[in-house]
Tab-separated table of C-alpha atoms in Angstrom:
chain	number	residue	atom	x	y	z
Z	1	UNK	CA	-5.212	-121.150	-13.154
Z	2	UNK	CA	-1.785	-120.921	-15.087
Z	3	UNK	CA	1.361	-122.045	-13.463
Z	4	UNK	CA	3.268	-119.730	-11.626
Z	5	UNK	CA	5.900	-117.353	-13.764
Z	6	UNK	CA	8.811	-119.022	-14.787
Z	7	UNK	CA	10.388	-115.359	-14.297
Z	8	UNK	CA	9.328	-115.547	-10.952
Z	9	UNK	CA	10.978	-119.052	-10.252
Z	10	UNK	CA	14.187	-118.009	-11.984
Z	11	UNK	CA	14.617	-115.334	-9.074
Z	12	UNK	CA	13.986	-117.897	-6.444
Z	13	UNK	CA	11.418	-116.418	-5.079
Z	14	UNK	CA	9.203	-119.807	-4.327
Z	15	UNK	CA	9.820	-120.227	-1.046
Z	16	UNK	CA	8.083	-117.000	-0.331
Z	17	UNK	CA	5.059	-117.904	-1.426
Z	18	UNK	CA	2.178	-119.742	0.521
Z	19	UNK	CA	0.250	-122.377	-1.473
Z	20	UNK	CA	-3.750	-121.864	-1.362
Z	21	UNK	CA	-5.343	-125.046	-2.822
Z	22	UNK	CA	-3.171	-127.832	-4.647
Z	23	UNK	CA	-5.810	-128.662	-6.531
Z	24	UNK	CA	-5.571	-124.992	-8.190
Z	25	UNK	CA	-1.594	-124.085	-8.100
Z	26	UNK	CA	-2.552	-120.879	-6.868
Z	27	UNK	CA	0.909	-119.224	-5.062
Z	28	UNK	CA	0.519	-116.017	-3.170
Z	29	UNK	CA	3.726	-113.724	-2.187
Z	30	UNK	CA	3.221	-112.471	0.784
Z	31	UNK	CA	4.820	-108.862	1.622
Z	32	UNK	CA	4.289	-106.529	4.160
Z	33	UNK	CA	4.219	-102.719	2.222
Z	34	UNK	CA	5.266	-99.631	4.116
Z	35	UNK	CA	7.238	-100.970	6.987
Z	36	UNK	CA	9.422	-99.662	9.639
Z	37	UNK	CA	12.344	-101.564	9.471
Z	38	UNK	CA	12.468	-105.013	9.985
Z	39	UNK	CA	8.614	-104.978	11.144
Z	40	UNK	CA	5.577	-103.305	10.953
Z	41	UNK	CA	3.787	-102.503	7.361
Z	42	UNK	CA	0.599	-104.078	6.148
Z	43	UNK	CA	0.500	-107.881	4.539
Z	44	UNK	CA	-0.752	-107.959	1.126
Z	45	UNK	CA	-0.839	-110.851	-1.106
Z	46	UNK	CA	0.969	-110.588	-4.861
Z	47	UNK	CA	-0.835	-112.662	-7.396
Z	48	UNK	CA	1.100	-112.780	-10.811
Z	49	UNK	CA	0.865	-114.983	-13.820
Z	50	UNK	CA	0.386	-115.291	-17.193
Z	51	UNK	CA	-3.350	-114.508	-17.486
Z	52	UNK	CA	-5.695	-113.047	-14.342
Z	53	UNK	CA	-8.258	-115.639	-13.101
Z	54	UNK	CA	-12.086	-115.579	-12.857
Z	55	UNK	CA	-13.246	-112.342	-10.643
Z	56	UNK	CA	-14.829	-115.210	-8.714
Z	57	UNK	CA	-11.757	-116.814	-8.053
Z	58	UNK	CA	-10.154	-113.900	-7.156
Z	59	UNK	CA	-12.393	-113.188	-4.877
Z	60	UNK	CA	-12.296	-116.209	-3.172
Z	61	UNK	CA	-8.454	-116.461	-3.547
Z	62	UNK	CA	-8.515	-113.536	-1.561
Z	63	UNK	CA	-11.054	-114.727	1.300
Z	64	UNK	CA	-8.352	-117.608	1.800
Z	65	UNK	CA	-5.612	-115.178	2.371
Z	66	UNK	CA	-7.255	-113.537	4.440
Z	67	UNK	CA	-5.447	-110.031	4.279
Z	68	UNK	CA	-7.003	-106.798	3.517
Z	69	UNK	CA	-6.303	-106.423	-0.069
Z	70	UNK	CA	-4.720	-109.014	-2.488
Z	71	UNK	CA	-3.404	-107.777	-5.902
Z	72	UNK	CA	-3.736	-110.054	-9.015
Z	73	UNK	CA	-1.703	-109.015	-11.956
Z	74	UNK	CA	-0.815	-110.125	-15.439
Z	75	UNK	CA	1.442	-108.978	-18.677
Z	76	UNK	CA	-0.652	-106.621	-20.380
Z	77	UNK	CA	1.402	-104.792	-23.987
Z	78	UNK	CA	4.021	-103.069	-21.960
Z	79	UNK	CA	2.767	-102.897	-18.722
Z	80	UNK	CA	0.368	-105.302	-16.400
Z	81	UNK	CA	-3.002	-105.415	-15.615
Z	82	UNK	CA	-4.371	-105.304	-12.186
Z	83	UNK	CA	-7.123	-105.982	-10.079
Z	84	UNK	CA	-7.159	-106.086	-5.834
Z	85	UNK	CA	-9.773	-107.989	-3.627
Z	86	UNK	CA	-11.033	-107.852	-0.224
Z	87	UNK	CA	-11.730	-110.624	1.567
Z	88	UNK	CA	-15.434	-109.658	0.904
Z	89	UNK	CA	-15.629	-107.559	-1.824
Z	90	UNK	CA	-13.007	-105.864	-5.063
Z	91	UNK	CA	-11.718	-102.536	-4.498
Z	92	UNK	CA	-10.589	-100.259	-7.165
Z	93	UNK	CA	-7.022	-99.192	-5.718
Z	94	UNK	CA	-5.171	-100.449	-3.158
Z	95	UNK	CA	-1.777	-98.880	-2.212
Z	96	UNK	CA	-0.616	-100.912	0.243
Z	97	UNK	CA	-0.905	-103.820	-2.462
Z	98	UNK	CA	0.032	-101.969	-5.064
Z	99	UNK	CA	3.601	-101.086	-2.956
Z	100	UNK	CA	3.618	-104.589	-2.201
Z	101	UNK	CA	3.347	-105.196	-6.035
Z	102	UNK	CA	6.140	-103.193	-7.201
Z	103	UNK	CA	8.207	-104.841	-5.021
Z	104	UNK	CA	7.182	-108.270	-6.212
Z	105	UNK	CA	7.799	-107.014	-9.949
Z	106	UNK	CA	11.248	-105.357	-8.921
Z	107	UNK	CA	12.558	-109.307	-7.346
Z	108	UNK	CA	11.284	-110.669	-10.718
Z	109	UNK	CA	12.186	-108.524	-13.298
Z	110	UNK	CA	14.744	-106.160	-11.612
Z	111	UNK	CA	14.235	-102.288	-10.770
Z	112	UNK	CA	11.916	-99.910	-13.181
Z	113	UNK	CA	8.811	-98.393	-13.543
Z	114	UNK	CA	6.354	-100.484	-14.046
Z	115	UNK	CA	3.028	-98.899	-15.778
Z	116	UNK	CA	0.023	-100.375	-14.179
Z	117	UNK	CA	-4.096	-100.823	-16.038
Z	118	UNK	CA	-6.567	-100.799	-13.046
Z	119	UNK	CA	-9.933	-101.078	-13.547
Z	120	UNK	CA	-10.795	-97.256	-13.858
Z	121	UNK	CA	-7.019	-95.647	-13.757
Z	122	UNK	CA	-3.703	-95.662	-15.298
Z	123	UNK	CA	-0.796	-95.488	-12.943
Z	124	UNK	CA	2.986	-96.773	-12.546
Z	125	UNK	CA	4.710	-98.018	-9.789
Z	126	UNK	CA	8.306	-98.242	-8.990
Z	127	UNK	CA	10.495	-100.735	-7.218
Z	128	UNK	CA	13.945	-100.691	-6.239
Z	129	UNK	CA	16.343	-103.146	-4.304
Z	130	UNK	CA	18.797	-102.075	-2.083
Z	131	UNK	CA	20.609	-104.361	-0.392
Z	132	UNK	CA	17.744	-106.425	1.989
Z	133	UNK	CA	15.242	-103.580	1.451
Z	134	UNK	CA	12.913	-103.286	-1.017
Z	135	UNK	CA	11.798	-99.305	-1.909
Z	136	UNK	CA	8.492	-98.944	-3.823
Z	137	UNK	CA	6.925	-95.874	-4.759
Z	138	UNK	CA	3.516	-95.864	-6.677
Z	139	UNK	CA	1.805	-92.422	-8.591
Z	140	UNK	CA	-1.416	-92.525	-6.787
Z	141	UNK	CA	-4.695	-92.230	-9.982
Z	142	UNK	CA	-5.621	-88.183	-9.793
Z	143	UNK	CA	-7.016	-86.589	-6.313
Z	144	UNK	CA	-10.266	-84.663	-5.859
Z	145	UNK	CA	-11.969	-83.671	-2.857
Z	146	UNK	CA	-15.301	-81.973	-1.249
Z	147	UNK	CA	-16.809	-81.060	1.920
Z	148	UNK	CA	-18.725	-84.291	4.051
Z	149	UNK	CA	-22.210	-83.899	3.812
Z	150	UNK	CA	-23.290	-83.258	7.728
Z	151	UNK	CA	-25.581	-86.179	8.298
Z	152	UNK	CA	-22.314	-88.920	7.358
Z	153	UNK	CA	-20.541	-86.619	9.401
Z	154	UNK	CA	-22.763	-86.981	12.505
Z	155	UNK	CA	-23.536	-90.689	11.485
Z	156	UNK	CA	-19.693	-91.561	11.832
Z	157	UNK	CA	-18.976	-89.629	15.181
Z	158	UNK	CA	-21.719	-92.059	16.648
Z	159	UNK	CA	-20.218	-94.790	14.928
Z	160	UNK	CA	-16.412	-94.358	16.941
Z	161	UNK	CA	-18.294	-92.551	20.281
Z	162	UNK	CA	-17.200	-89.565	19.528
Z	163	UNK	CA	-18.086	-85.675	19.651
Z	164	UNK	CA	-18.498	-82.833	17.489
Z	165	UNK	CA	-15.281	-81.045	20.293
Z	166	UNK	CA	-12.908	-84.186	19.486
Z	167	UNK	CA	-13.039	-82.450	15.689
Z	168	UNK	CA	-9.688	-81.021	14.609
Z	169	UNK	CA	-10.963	-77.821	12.976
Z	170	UNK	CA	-8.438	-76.866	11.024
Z	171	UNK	CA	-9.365	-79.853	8.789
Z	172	UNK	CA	-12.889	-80.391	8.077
Z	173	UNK	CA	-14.467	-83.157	7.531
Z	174	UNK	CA	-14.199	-84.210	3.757
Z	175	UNK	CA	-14.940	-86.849	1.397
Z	176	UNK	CA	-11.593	-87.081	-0.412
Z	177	UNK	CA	-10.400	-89.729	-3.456
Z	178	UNK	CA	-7.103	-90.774	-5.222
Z	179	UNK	CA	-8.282	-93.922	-6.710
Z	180	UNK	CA	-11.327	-94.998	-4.045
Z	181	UNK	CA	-13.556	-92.630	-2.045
Z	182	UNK	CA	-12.130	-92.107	1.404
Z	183	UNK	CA	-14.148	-90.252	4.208
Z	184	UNK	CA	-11.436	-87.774	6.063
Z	185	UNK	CA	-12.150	-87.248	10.541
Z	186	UNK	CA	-9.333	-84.986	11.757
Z	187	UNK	CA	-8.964	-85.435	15.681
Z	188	UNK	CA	-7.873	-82.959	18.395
Z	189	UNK	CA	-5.821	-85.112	20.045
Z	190	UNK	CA	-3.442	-88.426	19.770
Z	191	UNK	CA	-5.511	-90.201	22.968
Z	192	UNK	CA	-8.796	-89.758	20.350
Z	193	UNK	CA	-6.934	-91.205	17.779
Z	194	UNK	CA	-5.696	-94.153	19.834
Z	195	UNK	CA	-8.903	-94.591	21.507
Z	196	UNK	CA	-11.042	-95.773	18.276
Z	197	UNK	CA	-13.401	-98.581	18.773
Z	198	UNK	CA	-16.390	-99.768	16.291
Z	199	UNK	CA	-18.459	-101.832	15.383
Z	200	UNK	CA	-18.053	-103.721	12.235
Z	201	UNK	CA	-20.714	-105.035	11.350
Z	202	UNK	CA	-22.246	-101.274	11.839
Z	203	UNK	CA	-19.670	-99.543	9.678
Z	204	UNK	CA	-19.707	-101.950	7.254
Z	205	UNK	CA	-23.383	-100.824	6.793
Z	206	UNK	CA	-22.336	-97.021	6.820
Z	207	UNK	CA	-19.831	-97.502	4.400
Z	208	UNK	CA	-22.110	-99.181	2.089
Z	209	UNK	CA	-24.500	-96.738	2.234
Z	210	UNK	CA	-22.029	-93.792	2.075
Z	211	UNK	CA	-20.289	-95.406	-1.181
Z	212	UNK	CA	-16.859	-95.494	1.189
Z	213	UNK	CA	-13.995	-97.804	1.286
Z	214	UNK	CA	-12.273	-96.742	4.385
Z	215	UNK	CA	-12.367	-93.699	6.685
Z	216	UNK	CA	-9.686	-91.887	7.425
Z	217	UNK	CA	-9.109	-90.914	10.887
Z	218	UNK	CA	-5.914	-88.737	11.486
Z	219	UNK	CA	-4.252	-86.414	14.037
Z	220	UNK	CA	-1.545	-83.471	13.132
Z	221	UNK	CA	1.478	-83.821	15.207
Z	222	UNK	CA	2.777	-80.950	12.987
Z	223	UNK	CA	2.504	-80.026	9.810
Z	224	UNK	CA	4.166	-82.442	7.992
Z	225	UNK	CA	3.660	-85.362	10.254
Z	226	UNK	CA	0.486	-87.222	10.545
Z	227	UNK	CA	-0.950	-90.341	13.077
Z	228	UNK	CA	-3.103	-92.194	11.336
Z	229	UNK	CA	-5.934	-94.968	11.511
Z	230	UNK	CA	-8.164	-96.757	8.997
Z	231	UNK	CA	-11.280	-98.928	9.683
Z	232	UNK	CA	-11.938	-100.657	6.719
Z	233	UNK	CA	-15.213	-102.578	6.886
Z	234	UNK	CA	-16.395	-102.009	3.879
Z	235	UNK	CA	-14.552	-104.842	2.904
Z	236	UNK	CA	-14.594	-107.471	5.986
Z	237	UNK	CA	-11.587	-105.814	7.947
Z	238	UNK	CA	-11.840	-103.814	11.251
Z	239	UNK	CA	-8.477	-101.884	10.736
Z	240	UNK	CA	-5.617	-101.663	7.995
Z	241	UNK	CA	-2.348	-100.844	9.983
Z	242	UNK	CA	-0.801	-98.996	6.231
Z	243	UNK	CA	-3.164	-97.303	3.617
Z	244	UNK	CA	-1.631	-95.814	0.893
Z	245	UNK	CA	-4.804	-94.995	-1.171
Z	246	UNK	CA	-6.441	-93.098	1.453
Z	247	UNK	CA	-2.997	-91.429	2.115
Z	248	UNK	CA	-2.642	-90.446	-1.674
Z	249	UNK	CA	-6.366	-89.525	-1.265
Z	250	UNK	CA	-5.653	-87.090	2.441
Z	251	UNK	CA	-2.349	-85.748	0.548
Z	252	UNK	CA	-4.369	-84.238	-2.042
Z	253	UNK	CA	-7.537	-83.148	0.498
Z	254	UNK	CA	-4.493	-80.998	2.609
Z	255	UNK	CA	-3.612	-79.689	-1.296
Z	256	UNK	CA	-7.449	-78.325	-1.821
Z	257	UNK	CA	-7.451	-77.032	1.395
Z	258	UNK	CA	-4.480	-75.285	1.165
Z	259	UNK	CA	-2.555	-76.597	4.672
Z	260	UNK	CA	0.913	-75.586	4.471
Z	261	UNK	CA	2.464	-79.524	3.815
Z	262	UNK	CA	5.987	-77.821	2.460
Z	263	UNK	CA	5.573	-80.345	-0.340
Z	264	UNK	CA	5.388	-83.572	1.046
Z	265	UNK	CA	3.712	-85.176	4.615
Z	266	UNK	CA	4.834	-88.328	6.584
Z	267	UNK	CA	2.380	-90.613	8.131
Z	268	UNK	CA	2.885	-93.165	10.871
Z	269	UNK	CA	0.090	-95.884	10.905
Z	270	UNK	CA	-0.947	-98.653	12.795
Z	271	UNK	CA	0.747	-97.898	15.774
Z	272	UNK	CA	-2.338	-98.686	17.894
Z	273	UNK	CA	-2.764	-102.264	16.290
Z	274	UNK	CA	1.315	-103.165	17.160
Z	275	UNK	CA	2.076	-102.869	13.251
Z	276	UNK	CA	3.954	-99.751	13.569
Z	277	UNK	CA	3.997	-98.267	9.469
Z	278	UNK	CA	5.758	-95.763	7.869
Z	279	UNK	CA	4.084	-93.469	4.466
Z	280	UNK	CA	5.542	-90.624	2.427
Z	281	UNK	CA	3.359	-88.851	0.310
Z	282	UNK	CA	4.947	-86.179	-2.195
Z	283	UNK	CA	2.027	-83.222	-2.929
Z	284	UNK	CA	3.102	-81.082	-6.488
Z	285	UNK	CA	1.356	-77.754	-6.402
Z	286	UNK	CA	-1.393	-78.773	-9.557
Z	287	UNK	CA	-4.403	-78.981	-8.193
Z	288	UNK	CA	-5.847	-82.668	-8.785
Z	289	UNK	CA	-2.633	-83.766	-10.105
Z	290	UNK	CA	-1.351	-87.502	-8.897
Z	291	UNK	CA	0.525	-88.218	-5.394
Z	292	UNK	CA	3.560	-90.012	-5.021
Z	293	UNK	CA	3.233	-92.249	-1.977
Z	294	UNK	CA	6.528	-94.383	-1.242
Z	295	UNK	CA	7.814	-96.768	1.337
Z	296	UNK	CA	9.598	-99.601	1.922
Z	297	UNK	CA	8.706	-103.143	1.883
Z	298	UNK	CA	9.567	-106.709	3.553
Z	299	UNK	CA	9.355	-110.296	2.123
Z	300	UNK	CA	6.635	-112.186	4.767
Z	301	UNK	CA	7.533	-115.313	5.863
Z	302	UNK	CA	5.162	-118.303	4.104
């Protein structure tokens, strides 16, 4: 693989980053996206160089770091091109990485908009530095959304223990996407919410099956102000404590549905795991039409 930036050197940035194999001069910035404060948020890993590796290597780049998603980006014309892995599979959008990313891109080249190839959307991402804190806010790839057929519906419920009552039915169950295909539970209650065990081994399986990359499991404190939780076995991890593609994807499900969001929701995540993380998703009226999902982020020790 290439060396590292010189760009990224030049903001002294290296001693953020944790070495994978000498061998391969592989470095990995390591940020935690949409956190509450000094804590909290969810670790990604930042690849970026001159040229993107092997999908093999990034794969196994990624099973070495070990977090949910790392992204792997490189110059591309006037913007970069970008690709995020799993530790066991590659995912078409990740926000928490893709936060994480702009924030890596605002240290090295200073704040902006930085426009963003994936492999099956266009989208920007923005970073700005403030002082010790790092603001990144990414345009989510457009947002569709349809009833869950009743068998995944019934399939899942086994899958966490629960019941057809612990349903919040003022949001049914949905299959909703802003860049990956998200399955949406609404619960009754917080104690549901906080009370989710799994399997992982069996969702993995269900998600497979179902075409899913996380599901969505969230609770309406009000209107505007969501608990969330995200098992994520489709690709080797039992929980992400920050998701900001399935947010982007729920913003635009309450759109369809017509909930009355005033515009914008907040959504506190991870709370259960002891990663306490903080999303904003802004909702325009156009039905379909990208969501704005912004946070802060902090540099991880190596």
């Amino acid at each position: 693989m290439a060396r590292r930036s010189a760009k990224l050197r030049a903001h002294g940035l290296g001693g953020h980053f944790a070495q994978i194999r000498e061998e391969d001069r592989v470095e990995v910035l390591r940020i935690a996206a949409f956190s509450d404060g000094d804590g909290g948020g969810n670790p990604a890993g930042v690849v970026i160089d001159d040229e993107l590796p092997p999908a093999a290597e990034m794969q196994r780049i990624a099973a070495e770091v070990g977090f949910s998603e790392t992204a792997f980006a490189a110059p591309a014309g006037a913007g970069w091109r970008v690709r995020y892995f799993a530790p066991a599979t590659e995912v078409p959008f990740c926000g928490h990485a893709t936060i994480a990313l702009g924030a890596a891109l605002a240290l090295a080249h200073g704040d902006g908009v930085f426009p963003l190839a994936l492999n099956d959307a266009n989208i920007t991402v923005e970073g700005r530095r403030d002082g010790p804190v790092i603001a990144a806010a990414l345009q989510s790839p457009p947002t569709r959304s349809r009833p869950a057929p009743p068998e995944l519906v019934a399939d899942t419920l086994r899958l966490f223990g629960y019941a057809e009552g612990d349903l919040d039915p003022r949001i049914p169950p949905a299959l909703a996407h802003g860049g990956a295909d998200h399955l949406v539970l609404a619960l009754r209650t917080r104690e549901a919410l906080a009370a989710m065990r799994y399997d992982l081994d069996a969702g993995r399986a269900l998600m497979g099956r179902a075409g899913l990359v996380t599901i969505l499991l969230a609770y309406a404190e009000t209107e505007r102000r969501f608990h969330t939780r995200n098992p994520f076995a489709s690709g080797g991890v039992y929980e992400d404590p920050a998701t900001g593609a399935a947010t982007a994807a729920f913003a635009g499900y309450l759109r369809d549905l017509g909930w009355p969001h005033g515009g914008a929701i907040d959504v506190v995540q991870g709370e259960d795991m002891g990663m306490r993380s903080l999303l904003r998703a802004e909702i325009p009226p156009a039905p379909g039409s990208s969501i704005r999902v912004s946070g802060t982020a902090r540099i991880m020790a190596p």
